[in-house]
CSV table of C-alpha atoms in Angstrom, one decimal:
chain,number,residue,atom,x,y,z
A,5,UNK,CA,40.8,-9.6,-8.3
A,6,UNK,CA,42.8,-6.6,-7.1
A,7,UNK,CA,42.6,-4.8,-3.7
A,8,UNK,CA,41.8,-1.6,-4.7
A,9,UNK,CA,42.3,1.6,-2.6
A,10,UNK,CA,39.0,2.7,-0.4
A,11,UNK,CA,39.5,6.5,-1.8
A,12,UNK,CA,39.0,5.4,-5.4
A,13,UNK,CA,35.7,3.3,-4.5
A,14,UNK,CA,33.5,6.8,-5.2
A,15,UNK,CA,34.4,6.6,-8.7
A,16,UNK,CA,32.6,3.4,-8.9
A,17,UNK,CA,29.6,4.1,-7.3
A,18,UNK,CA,29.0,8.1,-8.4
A,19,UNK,CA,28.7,7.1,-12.2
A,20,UNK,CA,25.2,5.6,-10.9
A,21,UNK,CA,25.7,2.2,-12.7
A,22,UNK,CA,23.3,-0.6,-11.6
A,23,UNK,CA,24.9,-2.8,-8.8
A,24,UNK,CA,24.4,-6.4,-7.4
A,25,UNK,CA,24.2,-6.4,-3.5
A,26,UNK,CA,25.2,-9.7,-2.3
A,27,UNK,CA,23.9,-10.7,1.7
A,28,UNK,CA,24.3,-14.0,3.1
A,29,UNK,CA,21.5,-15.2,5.7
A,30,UNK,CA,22.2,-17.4,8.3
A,31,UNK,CA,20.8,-20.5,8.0
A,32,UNK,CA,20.3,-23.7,10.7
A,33,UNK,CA,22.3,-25.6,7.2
A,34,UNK,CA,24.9,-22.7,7.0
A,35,UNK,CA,25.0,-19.4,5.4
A,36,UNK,CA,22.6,-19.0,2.5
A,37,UNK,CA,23.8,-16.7,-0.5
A,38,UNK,CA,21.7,-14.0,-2.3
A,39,UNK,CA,21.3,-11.4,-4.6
A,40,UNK,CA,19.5,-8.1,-5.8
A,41,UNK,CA,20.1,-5.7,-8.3
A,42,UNK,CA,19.6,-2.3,-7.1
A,43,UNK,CA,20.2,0.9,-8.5
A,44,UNK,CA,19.0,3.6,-6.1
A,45,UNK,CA,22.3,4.0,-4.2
A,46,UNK,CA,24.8,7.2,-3.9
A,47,UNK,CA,27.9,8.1,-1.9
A,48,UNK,CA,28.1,9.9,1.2
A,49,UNK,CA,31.7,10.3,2.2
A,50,UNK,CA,34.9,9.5,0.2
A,51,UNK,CA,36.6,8.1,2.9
A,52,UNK,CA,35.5,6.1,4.6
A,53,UNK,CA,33.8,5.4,1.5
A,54,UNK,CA,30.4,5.4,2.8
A,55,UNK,CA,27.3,4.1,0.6
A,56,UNK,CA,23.8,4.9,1.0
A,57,UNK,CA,21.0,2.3,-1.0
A,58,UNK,CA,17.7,1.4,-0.4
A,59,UNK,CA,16.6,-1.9,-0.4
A,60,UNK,CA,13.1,-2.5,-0.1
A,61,UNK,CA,11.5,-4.5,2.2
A,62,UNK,CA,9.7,-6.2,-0.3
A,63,UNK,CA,13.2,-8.0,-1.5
A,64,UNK,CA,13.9,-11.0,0.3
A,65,UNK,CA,17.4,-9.4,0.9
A,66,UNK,CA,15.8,-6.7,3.4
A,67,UNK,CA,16.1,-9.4,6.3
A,68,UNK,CA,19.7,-10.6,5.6
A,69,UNK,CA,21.2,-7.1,5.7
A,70,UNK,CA,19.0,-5.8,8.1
A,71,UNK,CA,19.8,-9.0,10.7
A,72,UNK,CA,24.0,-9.4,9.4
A,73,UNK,CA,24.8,-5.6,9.0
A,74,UNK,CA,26.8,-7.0,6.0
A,75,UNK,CA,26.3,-6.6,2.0
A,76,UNK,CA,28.8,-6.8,-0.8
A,77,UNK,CA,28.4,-4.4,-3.9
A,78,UNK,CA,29.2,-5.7,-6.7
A,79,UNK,CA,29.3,-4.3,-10.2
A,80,UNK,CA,28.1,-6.1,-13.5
A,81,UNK,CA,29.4,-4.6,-17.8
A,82,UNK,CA,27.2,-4.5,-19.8
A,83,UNK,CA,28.1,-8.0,-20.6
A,84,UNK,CA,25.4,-9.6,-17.8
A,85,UNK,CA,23.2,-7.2,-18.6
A,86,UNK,CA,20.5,-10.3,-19.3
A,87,UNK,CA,21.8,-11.8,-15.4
A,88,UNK,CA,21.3,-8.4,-13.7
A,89,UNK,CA,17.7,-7.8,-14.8
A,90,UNK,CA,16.9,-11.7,-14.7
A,91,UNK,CA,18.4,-11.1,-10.8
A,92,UNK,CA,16.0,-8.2,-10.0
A,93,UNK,CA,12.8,-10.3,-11.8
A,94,UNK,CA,13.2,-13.0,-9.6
A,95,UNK,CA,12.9,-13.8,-5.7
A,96,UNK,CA,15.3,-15.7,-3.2
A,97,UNK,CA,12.6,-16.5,-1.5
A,98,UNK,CA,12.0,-19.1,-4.3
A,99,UNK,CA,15.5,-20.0,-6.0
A,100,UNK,CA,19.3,-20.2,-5.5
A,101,UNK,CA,20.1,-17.1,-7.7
A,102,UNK,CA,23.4,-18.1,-7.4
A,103,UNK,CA,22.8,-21.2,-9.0
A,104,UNK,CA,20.1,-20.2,-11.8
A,105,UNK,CA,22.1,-17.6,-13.0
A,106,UNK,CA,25.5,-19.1,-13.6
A,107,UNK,CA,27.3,-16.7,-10.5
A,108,UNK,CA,30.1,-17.5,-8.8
A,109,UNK,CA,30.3,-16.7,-5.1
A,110,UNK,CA,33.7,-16.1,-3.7
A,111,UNK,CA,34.8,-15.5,-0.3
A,112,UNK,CA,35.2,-12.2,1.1
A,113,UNK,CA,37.7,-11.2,3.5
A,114,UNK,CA,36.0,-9.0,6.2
A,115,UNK,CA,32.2,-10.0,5.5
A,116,UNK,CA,30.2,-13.0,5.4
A,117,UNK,CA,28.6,-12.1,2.0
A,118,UNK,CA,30.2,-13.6,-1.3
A,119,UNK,CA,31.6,-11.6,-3.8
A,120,UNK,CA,30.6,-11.9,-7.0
A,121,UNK,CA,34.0,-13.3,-9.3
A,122,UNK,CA,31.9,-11.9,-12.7
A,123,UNK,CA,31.4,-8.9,-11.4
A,124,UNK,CA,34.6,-6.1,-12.8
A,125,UNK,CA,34.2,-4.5,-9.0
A,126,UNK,CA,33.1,-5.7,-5.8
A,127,UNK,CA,32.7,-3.7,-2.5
A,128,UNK,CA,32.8,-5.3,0.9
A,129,UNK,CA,30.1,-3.0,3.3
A,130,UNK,CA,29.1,-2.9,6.6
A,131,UNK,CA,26.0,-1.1,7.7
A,132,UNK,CA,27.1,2.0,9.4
A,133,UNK,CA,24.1,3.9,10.3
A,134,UNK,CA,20.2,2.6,10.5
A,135,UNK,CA,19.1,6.2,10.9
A,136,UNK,CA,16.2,5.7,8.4
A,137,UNK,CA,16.0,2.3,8.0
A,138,UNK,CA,12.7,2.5,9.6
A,139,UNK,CA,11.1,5.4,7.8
A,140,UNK,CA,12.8,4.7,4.0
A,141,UNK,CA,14.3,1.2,4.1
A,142,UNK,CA,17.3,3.1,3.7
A,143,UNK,CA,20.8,2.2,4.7
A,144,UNK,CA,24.1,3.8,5.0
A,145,UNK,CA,27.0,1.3,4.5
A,146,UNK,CA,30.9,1.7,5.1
A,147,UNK,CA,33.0,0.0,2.2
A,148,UNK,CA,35.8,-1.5,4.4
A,149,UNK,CA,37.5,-3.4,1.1
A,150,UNK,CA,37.4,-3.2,-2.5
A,151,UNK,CA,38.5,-5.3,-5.3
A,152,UNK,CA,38.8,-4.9,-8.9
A,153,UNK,CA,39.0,-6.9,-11.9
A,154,UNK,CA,42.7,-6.3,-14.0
A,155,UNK,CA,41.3,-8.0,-16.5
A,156,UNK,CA,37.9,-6.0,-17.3
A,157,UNK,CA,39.5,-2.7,-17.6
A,158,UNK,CA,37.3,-1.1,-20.3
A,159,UNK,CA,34.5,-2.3,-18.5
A,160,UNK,CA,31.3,-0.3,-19.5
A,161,UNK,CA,28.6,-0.2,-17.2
A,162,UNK,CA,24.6,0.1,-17.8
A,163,UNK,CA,22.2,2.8,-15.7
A,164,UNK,CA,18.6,1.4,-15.7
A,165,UNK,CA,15.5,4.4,-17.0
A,166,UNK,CA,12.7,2.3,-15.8
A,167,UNK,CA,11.1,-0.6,-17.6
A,168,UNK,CA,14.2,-2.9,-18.6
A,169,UNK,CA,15.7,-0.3,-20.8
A,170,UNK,CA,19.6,1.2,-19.8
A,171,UNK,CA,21.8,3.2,-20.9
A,172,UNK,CA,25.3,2.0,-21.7
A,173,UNK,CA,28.6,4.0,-20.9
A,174,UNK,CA,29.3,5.5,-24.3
A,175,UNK,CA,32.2,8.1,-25.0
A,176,UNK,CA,34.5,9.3,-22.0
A,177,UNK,CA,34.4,13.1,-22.0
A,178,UNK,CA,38.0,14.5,-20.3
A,179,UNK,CA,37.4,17.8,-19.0
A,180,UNK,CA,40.1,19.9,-16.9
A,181,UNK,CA,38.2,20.2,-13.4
A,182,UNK,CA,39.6,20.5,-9.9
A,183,UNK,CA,36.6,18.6,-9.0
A,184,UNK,CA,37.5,15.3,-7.2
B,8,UNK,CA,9.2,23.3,-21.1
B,9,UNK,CA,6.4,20.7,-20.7
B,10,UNK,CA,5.1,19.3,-17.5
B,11,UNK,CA,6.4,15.8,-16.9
B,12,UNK,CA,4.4,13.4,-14.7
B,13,UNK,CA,5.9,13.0,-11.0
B,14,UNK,CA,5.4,9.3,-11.5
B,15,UNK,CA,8.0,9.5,-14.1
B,16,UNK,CA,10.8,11.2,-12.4
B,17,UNK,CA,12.8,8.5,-11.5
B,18,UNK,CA,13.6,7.5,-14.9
B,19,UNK,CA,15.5,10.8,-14.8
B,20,UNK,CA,17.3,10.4,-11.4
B,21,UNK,CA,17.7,6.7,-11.0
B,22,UNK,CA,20.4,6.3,-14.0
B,23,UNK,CA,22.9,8.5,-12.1
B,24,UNK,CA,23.5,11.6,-14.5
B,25,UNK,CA,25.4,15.0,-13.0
B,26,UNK,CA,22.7,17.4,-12.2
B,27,UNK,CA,22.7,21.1,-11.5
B,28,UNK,CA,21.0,22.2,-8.0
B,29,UNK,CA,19.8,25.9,-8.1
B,30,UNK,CA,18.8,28.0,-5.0
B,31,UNK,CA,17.4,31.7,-4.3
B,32,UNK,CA,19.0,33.2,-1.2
B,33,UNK,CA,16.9,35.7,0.1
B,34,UNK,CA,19.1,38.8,0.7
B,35,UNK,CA,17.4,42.6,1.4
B,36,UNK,CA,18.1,43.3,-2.5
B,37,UNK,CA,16.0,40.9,-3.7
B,38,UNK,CA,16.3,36.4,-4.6
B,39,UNK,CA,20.0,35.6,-5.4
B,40,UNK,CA,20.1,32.7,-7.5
B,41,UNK,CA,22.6,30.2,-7.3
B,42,UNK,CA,23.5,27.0,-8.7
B,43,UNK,CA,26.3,24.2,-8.0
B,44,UNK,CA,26.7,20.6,-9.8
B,45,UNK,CA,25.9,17.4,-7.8
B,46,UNK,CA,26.5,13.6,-8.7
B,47,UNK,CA,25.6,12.5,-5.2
B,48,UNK,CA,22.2,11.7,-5.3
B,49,UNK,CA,20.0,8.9,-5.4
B,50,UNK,CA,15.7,7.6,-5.1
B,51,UNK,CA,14.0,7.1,-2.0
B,52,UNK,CA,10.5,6.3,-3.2
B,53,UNK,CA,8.8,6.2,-6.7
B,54,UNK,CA,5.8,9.0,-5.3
B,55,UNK,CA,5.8,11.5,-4.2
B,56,UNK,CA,9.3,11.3,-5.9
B,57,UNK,CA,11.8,11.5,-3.0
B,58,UNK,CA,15.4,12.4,-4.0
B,59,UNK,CA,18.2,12.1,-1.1
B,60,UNK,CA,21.0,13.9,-2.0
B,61,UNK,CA,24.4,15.2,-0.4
B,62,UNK,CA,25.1,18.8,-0.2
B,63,UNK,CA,28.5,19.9,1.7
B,64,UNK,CA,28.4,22.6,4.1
B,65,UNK,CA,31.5,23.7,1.8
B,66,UNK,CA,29.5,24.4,-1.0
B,67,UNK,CA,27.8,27.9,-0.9
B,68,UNK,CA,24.5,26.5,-1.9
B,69,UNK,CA,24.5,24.5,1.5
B,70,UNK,CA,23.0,27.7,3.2
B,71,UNK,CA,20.0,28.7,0.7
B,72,UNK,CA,18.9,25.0,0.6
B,73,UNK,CA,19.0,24.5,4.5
B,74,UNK,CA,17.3,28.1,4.8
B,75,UNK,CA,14.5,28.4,2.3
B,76,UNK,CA,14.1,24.2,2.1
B,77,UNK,CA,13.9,24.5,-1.4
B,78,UNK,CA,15.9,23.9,-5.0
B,79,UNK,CA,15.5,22.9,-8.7
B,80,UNK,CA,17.4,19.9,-9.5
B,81,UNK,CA,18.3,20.7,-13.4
B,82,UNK,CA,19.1,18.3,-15.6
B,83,UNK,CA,22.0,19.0,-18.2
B,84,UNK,CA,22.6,17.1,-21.4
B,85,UNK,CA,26.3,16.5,-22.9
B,86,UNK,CA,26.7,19.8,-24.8
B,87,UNK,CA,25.9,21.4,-21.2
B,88,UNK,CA,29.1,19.8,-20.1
B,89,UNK,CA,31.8,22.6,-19.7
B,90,UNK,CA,29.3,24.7,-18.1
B,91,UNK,CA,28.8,21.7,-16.0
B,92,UNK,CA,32.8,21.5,-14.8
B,93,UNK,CA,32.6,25.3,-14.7
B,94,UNK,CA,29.8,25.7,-12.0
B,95,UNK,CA,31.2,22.9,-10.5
B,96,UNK,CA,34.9,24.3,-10.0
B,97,UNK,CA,33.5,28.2,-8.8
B,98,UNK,CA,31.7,29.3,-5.7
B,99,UNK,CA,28.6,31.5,-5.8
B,100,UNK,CA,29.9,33.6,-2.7
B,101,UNK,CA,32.3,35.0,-5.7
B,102,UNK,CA,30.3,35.2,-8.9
B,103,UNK,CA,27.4,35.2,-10.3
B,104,UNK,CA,27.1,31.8,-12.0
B,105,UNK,CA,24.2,32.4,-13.5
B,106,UNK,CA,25.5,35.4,-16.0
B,107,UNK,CA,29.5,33.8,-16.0
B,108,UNK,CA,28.0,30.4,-17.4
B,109,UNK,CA,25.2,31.7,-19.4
B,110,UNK,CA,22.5,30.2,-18.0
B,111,UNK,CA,19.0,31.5,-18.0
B,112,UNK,CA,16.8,31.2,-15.0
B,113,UNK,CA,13.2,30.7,-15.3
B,114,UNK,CA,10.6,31.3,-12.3
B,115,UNK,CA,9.5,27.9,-11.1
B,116,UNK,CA,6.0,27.2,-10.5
B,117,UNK,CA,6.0,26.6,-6.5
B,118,UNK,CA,9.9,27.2,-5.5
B,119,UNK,CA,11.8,30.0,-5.3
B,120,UNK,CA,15.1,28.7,-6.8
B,121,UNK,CA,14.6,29.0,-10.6
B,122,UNK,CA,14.8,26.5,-13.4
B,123,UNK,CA,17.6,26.7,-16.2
B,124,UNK,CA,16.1,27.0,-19.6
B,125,UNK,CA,19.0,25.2,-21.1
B,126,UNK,CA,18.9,21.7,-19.4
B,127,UNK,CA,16.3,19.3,-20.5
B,128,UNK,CA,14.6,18.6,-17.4
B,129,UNK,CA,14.3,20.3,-14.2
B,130,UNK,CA,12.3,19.2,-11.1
B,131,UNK,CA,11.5,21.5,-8.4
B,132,UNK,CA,12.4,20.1,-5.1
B,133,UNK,CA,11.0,20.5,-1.2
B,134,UNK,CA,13.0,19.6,1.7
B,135,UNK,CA,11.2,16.7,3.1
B,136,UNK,CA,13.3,15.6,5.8
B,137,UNK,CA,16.5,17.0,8.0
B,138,UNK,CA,17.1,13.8,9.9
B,139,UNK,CA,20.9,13.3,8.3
B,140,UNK,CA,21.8,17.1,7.8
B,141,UNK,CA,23.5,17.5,10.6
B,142,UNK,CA,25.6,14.1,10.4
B,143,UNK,CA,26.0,13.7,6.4
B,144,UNK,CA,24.9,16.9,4.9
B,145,UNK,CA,22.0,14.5,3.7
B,146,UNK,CA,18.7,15.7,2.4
B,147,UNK,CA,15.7,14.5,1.3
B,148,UNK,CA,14.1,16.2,-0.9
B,149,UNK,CA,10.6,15.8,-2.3
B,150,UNK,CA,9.9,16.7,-6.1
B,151,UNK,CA,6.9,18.6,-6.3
B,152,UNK,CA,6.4,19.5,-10.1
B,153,UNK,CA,8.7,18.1,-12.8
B,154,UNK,CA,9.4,19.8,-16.2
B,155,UNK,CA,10.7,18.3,-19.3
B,156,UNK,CA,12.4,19.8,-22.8
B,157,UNK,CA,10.5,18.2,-25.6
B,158,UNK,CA,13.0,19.6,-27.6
B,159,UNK,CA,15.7,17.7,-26.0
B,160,UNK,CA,14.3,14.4,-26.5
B,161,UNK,CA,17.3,12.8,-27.1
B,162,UNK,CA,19.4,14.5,-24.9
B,163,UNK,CA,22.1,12.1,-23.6
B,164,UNK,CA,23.5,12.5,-19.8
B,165,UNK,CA,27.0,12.6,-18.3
B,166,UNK,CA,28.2,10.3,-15.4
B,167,UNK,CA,31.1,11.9,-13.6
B,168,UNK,CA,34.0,9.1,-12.8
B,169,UNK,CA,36.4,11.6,-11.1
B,170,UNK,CA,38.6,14.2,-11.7
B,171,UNK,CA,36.5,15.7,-14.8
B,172,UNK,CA,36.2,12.6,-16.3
B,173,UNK,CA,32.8,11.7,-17.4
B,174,UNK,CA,31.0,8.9,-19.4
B,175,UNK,CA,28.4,10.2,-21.7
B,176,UNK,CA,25.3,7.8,-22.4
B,177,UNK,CA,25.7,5.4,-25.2
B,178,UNK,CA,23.8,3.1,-27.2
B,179,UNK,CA,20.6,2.1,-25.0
B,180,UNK,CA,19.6,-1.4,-23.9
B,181,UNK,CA,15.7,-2.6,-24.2
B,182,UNK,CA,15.8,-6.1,-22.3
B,183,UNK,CA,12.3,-7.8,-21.5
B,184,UNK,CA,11.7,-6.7,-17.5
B,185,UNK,CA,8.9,-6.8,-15.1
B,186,UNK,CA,10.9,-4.2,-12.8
B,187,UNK,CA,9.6,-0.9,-13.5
């Protein structure tokens, strides 16, 4: 993987794709790797890239973020589509994701959670503002490094509508705009 | 336009598509419309349908929405995509978007800011809560009555990547889930 720069990170995340957020709980044995799949996030600021999501606290990933400050993003293709919703059906609470779903965790460099080596992007956040953790669950995190895959350029993502059905990335529209 | 349950909103918002936000600034002459384009947004609860979404204090729609507390988010389909760019690259303190993009506002039932006829959903909007105005320009909004285009049933979004580049929605995934 790639560093890539912190001002490009937005155009990962504003497309809305569906994201893996990697924590890693601190365990009495070591640190304990998980995952979610999560797809109510959005940017707040290009740079710092800061990242607002909302992670229930039904997920068994609440605690972990909420007790490290610390989450990796990390963004599947289309190819683990079958991962990503298998990920969101299931509980770390009860299994190893990590292990029942063929990932590979790799060390990050500024945060205990694992990237995700499958994953085209991953995003290495710190939790910035707990402002309405209490009242939504929800979180604003600072990306403070990025890495992308070279070698999953065309990488198409999926955006969930509700009830396991997505929609791919399809054609690339190339419109002259002064937009950012 | 039909009425579309509030239950099903986030199907709409949670796959990440641009959207239109309209306002009505109340000026001694009457309601001024007003509409800009927004990617930055995300859900904050199934229902109610909470929305949170960025608005900068750049954009002329900042004051309407922070004033009145209320907007249509309108949902534009990929034929809607110059107008999209358009709106997004012009300011409503210098023209009337409204005539200059050909759009045609509709009176909402319980907002003031109107709907556009030609995008295939709109969902009128209440501020719900200022907590992150001041530091983010971040609101929540509540969605109050949703509308949908049975004519548009197909209607494929757009997912801004940056600098006028968008990916349009492709073919569509149906993977077995229990996530709603």
């Amino acid at each position: 993987m790639r560093a890539l720069p912190l001002s490009r990170v937005y155009q990962l995340i504003e497309p809305g794709p569906v994201v893996l957020l990697s924590t890693a709980r601190k365990t009495r044995s070591g640190a304990r790797p998980n995952v979610m799949t999560m797809s109510w996030h959005m940017m707040v600021e290009f740079e710092p890239p800061l990242i607002a999501c909302l992670v229930s606290g039904a997920n068994h990933s609440f605690a972990a973020l909420d007790k490290t400050g610390e989450c990796v993003i990390a963004i599947p293709a289309r190819k683990m589509a079958k991962q990503v919703v298998a990920i969101g059906n299931s509980s770390g609470a009860e299994i190893d994701k990590f292990t029942a779903f063929d990932l590979t965790a790799r060390p990050a460099k500024k945060v205990a959670a694992p990237l995700i080596a499958e994953c085209f992007a991953n995003l290495e956040c710190r939790v910035a503002d707990r402002a309405l953790v209490r009242r939504y669950n929800l979180f604003i995190l600072e990306a403070v490094q990025a890495w992308i895959d070279p070698k999953q350029k065309t990488a198409k993502t999926i955006h969930h509508q509700g009830y396991g059905r997505f929609a791919v990335d399809g054609p690339v529209l190339q419109l002259d705009s002064r937009m950012r």
